[in-house]
C-alpha positions as CSV (number, residue, x, y, z in Angstrom):
1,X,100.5,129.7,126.5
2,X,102.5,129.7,123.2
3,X,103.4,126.5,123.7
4,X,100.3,124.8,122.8
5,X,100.2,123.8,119.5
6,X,103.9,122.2,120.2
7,X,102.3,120.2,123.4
8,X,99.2,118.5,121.0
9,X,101.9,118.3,118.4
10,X,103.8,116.3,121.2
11,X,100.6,114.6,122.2
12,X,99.7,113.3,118.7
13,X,103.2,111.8,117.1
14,X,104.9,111.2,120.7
15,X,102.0,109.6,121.9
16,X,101.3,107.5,118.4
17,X,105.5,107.2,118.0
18,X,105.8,105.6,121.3
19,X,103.0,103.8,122.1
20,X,101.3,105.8,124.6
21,X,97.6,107.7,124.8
22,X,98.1,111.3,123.3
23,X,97.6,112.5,127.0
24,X,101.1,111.2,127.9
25,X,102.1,112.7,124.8
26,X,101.0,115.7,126.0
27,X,102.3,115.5,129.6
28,X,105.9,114.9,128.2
29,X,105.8,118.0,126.2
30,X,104.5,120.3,129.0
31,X,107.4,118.7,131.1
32,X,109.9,118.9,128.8
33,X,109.2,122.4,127.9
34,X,108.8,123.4,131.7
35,X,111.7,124.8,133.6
36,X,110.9,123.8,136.8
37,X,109.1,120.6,138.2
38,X,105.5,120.8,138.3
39,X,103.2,119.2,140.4
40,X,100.5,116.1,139.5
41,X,97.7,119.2,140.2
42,X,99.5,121.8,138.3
43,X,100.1,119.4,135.4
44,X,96.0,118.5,136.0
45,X,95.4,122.5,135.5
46,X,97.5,122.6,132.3
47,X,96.4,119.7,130.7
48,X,92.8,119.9,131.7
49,X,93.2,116.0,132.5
50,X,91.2,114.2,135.5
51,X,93.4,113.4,138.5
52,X,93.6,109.7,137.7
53,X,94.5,110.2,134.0
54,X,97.7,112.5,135.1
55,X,98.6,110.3,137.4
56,X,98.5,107.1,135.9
57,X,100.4,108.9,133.1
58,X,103.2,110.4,134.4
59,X,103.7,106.8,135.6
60,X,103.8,105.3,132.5
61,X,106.7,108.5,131.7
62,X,108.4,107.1,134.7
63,X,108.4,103.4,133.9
64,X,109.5,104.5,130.6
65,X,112.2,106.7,131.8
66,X,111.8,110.0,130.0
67,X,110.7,111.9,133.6
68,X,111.2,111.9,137.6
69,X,109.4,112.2,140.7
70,X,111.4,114.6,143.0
71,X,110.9,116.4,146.0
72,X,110.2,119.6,145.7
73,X,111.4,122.0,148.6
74,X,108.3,123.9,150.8
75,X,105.5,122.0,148.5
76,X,103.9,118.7,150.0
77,X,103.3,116.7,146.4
78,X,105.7,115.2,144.4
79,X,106.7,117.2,141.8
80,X,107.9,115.8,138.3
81,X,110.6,116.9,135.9
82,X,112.0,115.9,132.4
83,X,114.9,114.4,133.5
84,X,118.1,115.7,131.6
85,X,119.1,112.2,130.7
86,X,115.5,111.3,129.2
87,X,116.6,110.1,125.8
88,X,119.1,107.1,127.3
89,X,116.3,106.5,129.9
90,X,114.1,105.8,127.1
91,X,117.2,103.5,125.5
92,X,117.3,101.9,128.6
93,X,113.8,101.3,128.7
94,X,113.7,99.7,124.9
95,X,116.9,97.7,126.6
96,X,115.3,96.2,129.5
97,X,112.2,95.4,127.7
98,X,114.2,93.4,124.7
99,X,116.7,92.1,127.9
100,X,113.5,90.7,129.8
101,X,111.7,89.6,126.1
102,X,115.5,88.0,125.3
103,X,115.2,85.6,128.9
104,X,111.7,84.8,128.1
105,X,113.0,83.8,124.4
106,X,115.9,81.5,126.5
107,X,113.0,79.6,128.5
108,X,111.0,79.0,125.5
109,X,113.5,77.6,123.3
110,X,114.5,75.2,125.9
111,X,111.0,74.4,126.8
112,X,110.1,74.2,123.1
113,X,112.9,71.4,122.8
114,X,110.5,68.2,122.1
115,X,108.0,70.4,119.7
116,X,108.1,70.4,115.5
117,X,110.4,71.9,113.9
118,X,108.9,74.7,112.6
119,X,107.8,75.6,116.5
120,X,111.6,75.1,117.5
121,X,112.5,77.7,114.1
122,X,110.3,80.2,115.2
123,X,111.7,79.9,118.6
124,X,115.3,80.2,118.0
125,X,114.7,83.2,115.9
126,X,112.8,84.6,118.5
127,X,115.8,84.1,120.5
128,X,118.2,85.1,117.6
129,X,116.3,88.5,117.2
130,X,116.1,89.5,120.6
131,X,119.8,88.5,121.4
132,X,120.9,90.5,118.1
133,X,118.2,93.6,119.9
134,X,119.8,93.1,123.4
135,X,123.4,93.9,121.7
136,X,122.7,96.9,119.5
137,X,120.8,98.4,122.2
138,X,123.3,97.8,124.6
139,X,126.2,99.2,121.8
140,X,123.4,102.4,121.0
141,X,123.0,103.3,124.5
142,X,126.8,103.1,125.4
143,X,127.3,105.3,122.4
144,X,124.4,107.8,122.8
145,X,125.8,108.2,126.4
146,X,129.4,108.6,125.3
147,X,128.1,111.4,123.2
148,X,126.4,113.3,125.7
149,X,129.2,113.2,128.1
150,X,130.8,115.4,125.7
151,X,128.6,118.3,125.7
């Protein structure tokens, strides 16, 4: 496969980039560079990865929105694809994780009300940070998208 040293490169500064073990790493750049979906035993075969390790992560690709599960006609397992709007999933993603981190910052201030107040600073810039996250995201992913319509 000539595609190998571009699936460890994939699985070393992906992985390390993002976050994830270099074996999701490598499962995103086998599925990005795969024209057709592939199944969680083919992607087993290619990767040389144990069942539960290719399966827990295409998950973690999933939650973060770069791939699919889909049905693949005549074939009884899932298959899995790169889907073609992978880079705003993964916007999305980084949105919904500053969204959810943004409400948690909205409890704690309020809840934080009678501590000292350097615990009620650190709160409100916790809330400040995450509000100013929520709408850049928000503005990046509107714009990313906009762009990509137009191709």
């Amino acid at each position: 496969m000539g595609e190998e040293p571009l699936i460890e490169d994939f699985g070393q500064r992906i992985g390390r980039a993002m976050g994830w073990p270099p074996m999701a790493g490598r499962l995103a750049g086998v599925l990005m560079l795969s024209p057709a979906p592939m199944t969680l035993s083919e992607l087993q075969t290619t990767l040389g990865a144990s069942k539960g390790s290719a399966s827990e992560m295409t998950r973690l690709l999933v939650a973060n929105g770069t791939v699919e599960r889909v049905k693949v006609p005549g074939v009884r397992q899932a298959g899995y694809v790169w889907r073609d709007d992978a880079w705003s999933g993964c916007l999305q993603h980084q949105l919904d994780q500053n969204r959810q981190l943004l409400e948690l910052a909205r409890t704690a201030q309020e809840r934080g009300l009678g501590m000292a107040e350097v615990q009620q600073a650190r709160l409100r810039d916790m809330h400040a940070y995450y509000e100013f996250m929520v709408g850049h995201l928000r503005r990046l992913l509107d714009e990313y998208e906009q762009l990509h319509a137009g191709r």
